[in-house]
C-alpha positions as MATLAB code, in Angstrom:
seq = 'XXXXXXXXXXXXXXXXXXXXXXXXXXXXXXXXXXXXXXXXXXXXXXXXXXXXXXXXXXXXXXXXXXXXXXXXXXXXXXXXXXXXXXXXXXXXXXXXXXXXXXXXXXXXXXXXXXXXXXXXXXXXXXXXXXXXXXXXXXXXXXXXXXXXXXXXXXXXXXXXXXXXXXXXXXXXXXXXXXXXXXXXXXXXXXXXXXXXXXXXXXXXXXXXXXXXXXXXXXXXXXXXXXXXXXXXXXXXXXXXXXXXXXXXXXXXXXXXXXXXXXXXXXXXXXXXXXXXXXXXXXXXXXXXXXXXXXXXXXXXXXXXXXXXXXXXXXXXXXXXXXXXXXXXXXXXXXXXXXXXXXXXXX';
ca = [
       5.592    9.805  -14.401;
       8.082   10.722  -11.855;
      11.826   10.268  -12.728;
      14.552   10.648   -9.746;
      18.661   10.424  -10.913;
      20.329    8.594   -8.440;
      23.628    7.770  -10.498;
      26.082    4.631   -9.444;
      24.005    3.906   -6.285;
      20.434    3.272   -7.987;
      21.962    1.483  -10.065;
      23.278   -0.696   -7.847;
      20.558   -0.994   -5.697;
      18.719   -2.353   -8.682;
      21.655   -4.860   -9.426;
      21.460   -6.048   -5.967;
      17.602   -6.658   -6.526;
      17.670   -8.035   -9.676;
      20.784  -10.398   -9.317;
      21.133  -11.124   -5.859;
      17.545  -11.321   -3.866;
      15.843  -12.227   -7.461;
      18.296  -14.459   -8.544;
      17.621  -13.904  -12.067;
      18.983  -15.894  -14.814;
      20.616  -15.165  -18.089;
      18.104  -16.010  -20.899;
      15.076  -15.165  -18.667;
      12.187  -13.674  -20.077;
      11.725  -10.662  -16.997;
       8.174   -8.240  -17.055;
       8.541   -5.208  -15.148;
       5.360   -3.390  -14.487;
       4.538    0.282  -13.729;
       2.370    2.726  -13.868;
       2.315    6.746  -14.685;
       2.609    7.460  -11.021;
       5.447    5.087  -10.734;
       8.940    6.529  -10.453;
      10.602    5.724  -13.845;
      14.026    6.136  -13.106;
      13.636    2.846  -10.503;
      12.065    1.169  -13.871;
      14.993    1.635  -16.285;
      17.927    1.168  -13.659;
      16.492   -2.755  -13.000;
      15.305   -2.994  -16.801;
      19.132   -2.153  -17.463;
      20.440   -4.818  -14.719;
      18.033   -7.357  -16.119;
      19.510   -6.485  -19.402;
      23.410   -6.355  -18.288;
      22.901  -10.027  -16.440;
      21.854  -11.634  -20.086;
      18.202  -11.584  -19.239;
      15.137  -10.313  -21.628;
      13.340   -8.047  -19.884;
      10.402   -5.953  -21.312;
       8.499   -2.848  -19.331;
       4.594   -2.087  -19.710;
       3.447    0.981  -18.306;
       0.352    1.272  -17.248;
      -2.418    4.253  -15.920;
      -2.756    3.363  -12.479;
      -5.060    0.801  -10.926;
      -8.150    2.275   -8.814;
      -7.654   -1.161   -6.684;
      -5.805   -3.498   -5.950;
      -5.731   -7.033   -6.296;
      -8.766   -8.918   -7.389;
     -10.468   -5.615   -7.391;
      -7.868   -4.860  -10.421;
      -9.506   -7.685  -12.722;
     -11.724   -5.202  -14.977;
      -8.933   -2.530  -15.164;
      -6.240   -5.335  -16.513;
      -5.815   -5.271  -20.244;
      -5.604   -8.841  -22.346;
      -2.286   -8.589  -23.457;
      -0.727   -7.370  -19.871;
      -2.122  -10.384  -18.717;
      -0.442  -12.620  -22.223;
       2.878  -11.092  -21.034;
       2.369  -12.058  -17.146;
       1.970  -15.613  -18.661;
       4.646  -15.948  -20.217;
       7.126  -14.620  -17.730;
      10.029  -16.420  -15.980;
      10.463  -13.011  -13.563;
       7.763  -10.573  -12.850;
       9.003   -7.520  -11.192;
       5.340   -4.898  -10.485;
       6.126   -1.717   -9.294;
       2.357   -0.562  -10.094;
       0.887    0.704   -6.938;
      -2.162   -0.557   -6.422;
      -0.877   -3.750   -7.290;
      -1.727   -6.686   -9.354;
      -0.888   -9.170   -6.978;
      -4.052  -11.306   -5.905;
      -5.493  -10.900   -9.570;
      -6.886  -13.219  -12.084;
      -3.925  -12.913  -14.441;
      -1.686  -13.141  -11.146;
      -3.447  -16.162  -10.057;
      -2.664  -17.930  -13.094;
       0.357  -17.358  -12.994;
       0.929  -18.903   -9.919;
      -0.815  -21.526  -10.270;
       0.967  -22.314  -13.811;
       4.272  -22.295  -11.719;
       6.679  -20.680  -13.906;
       6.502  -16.872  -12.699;
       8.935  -15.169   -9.690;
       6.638  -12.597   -8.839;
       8.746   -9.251   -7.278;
       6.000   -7.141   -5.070;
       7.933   -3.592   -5.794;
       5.221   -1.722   -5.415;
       5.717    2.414   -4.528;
       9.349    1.818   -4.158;
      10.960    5.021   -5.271;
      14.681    5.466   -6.222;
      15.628    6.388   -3.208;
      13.615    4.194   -0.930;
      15.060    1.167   -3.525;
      18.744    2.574   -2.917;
      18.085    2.500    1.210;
      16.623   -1.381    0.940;
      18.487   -2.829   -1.397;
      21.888   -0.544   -1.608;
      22.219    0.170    1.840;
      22.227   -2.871    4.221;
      23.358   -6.364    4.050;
      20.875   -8.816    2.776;
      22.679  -11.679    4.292;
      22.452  -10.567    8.169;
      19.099   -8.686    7.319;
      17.842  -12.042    6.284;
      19.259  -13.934    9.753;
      17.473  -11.340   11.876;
      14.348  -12.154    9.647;
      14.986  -15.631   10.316;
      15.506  -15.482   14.071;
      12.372  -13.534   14.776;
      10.406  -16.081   12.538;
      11.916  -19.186   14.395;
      10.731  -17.662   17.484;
       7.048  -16.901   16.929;
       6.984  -20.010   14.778;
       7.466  -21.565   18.575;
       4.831  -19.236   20.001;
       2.178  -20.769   17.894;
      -0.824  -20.658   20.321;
       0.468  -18.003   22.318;
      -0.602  -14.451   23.102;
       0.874  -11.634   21.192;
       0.263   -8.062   22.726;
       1.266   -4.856   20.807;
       1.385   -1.207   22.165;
       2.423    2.044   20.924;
       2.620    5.772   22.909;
      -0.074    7.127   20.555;
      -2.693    4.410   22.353;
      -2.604    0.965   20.264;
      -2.958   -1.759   22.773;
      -4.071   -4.807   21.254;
      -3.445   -8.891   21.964;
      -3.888  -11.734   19.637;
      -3.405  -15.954   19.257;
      -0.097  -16.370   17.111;
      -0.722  -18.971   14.092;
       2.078  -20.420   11.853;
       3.768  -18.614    9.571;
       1.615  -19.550    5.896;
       4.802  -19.587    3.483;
       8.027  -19.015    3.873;
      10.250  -16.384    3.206;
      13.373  -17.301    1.726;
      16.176  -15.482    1.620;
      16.066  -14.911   -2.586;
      13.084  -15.190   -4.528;
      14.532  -18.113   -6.589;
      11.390  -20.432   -7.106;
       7.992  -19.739   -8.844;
       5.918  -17.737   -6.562;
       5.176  -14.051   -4.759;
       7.833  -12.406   -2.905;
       8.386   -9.008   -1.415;
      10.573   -6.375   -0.530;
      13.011   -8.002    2.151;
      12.612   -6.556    6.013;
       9.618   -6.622    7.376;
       8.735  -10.249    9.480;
       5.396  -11.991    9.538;
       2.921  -12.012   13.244;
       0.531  -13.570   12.007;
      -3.091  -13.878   14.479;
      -5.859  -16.428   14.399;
      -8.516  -13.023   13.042;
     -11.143  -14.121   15.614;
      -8.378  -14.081   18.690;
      -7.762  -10.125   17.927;
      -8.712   -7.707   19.965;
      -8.239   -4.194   21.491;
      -7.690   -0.937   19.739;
      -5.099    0.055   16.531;
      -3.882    3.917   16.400;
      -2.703    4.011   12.717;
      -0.240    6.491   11.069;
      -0.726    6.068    7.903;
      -2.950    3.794    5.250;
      -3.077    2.210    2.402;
      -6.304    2.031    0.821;
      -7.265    3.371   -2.301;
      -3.942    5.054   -2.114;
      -1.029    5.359    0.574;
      -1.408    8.336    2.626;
      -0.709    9.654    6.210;
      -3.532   10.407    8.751;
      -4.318   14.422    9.195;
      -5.017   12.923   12.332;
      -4.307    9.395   14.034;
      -7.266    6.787   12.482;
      -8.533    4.585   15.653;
      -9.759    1.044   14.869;
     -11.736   -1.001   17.444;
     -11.248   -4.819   17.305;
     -13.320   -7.459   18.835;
     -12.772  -10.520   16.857;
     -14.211   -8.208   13.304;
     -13.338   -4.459   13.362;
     -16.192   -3.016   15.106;
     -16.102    0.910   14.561;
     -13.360    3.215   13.161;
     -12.999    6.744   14.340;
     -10.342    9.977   13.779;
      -8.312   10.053   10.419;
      -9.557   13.183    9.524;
     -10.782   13.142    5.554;
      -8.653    9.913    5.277;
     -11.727    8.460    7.557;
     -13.946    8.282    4.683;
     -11.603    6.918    2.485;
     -10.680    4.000    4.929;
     -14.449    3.436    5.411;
     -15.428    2.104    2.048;
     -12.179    0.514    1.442;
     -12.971   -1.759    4.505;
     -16.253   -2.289    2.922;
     -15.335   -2.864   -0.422;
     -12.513   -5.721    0.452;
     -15.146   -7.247    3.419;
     -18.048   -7.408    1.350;
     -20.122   -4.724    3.207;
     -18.488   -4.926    6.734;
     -15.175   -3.778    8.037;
     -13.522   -7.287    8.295;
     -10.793   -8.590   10.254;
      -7.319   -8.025   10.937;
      -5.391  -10.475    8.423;
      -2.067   -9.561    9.957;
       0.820   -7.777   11.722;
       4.515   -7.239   11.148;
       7.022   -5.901   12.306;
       9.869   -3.791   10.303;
      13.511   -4.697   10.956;
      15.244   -2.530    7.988;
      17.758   -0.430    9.450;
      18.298    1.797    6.407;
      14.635    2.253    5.869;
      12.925    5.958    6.411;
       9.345    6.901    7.016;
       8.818    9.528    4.274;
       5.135    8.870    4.515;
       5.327    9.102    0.987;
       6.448    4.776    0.239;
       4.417    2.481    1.870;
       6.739    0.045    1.056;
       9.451    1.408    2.991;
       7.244    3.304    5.494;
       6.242   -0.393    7.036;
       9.926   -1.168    7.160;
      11.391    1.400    9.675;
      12.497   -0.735   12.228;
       9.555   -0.919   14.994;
       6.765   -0.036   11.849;
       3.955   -2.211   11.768;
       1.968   -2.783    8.674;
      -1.082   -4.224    9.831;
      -3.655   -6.313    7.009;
      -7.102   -5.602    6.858;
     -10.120   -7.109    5.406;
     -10.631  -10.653    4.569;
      -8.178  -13.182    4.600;
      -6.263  -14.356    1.715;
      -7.387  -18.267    2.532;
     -11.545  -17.004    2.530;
     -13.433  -16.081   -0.594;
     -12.798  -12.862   -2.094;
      -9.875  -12.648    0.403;
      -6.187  -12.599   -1.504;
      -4.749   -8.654   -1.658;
      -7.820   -7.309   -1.709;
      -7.188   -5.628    1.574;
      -6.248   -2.198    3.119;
      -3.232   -1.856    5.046;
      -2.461    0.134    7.728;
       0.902    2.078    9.413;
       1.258    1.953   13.057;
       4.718    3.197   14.335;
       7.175    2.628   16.720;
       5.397   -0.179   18.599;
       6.416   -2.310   21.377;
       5.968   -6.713   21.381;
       5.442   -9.202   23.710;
       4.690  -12.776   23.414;
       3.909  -14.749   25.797;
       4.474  -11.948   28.045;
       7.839  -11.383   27.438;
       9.238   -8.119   25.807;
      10.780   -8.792   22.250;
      10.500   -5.028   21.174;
      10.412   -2.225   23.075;
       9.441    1.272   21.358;
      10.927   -0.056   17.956;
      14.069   -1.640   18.919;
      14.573   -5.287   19.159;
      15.076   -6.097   22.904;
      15.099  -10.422   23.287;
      14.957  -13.317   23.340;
      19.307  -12.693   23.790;
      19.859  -14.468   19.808;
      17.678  -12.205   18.113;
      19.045   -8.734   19.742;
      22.595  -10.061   19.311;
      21.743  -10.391   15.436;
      19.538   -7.548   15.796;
      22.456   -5.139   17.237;
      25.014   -6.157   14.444;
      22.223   -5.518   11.893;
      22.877   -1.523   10.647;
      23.160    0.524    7.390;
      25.840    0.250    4.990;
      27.714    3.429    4.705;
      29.052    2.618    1.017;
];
């Protein structure tokens, strides 16, 4: 188990979390979920601001999954699952997570559960996303960029980076909304990272990737190289992470590599790519965590599927620049919100 002290400002952090974006309750019963590679000084700083806001909260620590997901079923015990039931607040910092799991899926489905995706948040990545910026303007630049590619539906989205990604895809709507606290039943994550979301058979073009998640979060030795046409067609590079990537694609396609699920793009201004948080890592403004796989609406799909890092990219839909080597560049109402959006020096 790793254990950081951050003093006042973790604790805050975790206040902000816990009260603010998770809008929790007093009397609520609140699970918080780890593992023995989680950092456990992030645990007990929001079990102790679910505790000081009159909630009930209760920590299970488990040994790490090997998967995520659905692929976590056989590796969930029976009374992890009881206490996922029976939770008004669900708050998993395990890493692989459970989210996309049997126990998971009944939970939503039972509609009762908040579930918080923490997952390798460490004390000081929490501190820089949750302590250090404003959640209020962080969410109106999240909003802004959303209102503008819901518009785009049916348009072309085209991504580039310097290290050779150059790829172009059909925008589709937005599948659920992100709202700006996690205060009805279902999954949320960590705030600052928006949604571009492609029909899977429109993509196509190449992906230079940073870093992955796949059995674990790591950084390339080298830069990994995907080739998209419609499916991913061959990967290349990535040094010993290659292998790795390989039969994760597999495993979460059912034999094949899959399809790119989806895109983002990080607008956190206080984030920091450590390589070492995945979490934060897809955050830094510019980052793109980019979903790989199946879908979550096809068999088997759900969070089943690798992720991968590609950094400081540049946007354009519809053929007009909307980032430009990480930085927010138009339409004119998202780069005014995105200039006034910066981290809080507290």
């Amino acid at each position: 188990m790793v254990a950081t002290s951050m003093g006042p400002e973790l604790a805050r952090a975790a206040d902000i979390l816990v009260a603010d974006y998770c809008a929790v309750k007093a009397k609520e019963a609140v699970l918080i979920t780890a593992d023995t590679a989680s950092d456990m000084s992030v645990v007990e700083a929001v079990m102790n601001a679910a505790d000081s806001r009159g909630a009930k909260p209760v920590v299970n620590v488990i040994p790490p999954l090997p998967f995520q997901g659905g692929l976590s079923n056989p590796y969930i015990a029976e009374p992890l699952a009881a206490a996922i039931a029976s939770c008004d607040l669900w708050i998993d910092f395990t890493f692989p997570n459970m989210a996309g799991s049997d126990p998971f899926e009944a939970a939503m489905r039972a509609g009762r559960t908040r579930y918080m995706m923490g997952g390798d948040a460490g004390g000081e990545g929490l501190v820089r996303m949750f302590g250090k910026v404003d959640l209020d303007r962080l969410h109106d630049v999240h909003k802004a960029f959303i209102d503008l590619t819901n518009r785009s539906v049916g348009k072309e989205c085209h991504i580039e980076n310097e290290k050779g990604t150059d790829v172009t895809f059909e925008l589709v709507e937005l599948p659920f909304p992100k709202p700006r606290r996690a205060a009805k039943p279902g999954l949320y994550t960590v705030p600052g990272a928006v949604g571009l979301w492609p029909n899977p058979d429109s993509v196509r073009g190449t992906i230079v990737i940073d870093g992955a998640f796949h059995e674990y979060y790591a950084t390339m030795p080298v830069p990994l190289r995907l080739e998209i046409d419609g499916k991913i067609r061959a990967i290349s590079g990535g040094g010993s992470e290659q292998k790795v990537m390989d039969r994760a694609l597999r495993r979460a396609a059912g034999g094949d590599y899959g399809k790119v699920i989806h895109f983002t793009c990080g607008i956190q201004p206080a984030a920091r790519y450590t390589g070492r948080s995945f979490i934060e890592d897809q955050r830094v403004t510019g980052n793109d965590a980019v979903g790989l796989g199946t879908p979550f609406w096809e068999e088997d799909g759900g969070e089943n599927h690798p992720d991968a890092v590609v950094s400081m990219q540049s946007v354009w839909i519809d053929g007009k620049p909307i980032v430009k080597d990480g930085a927010i560049v138009g339409p004119a109402k998202l780069k005014r919100l995105a200039d006034k959006l910066e981290p809080l020096y507290n």
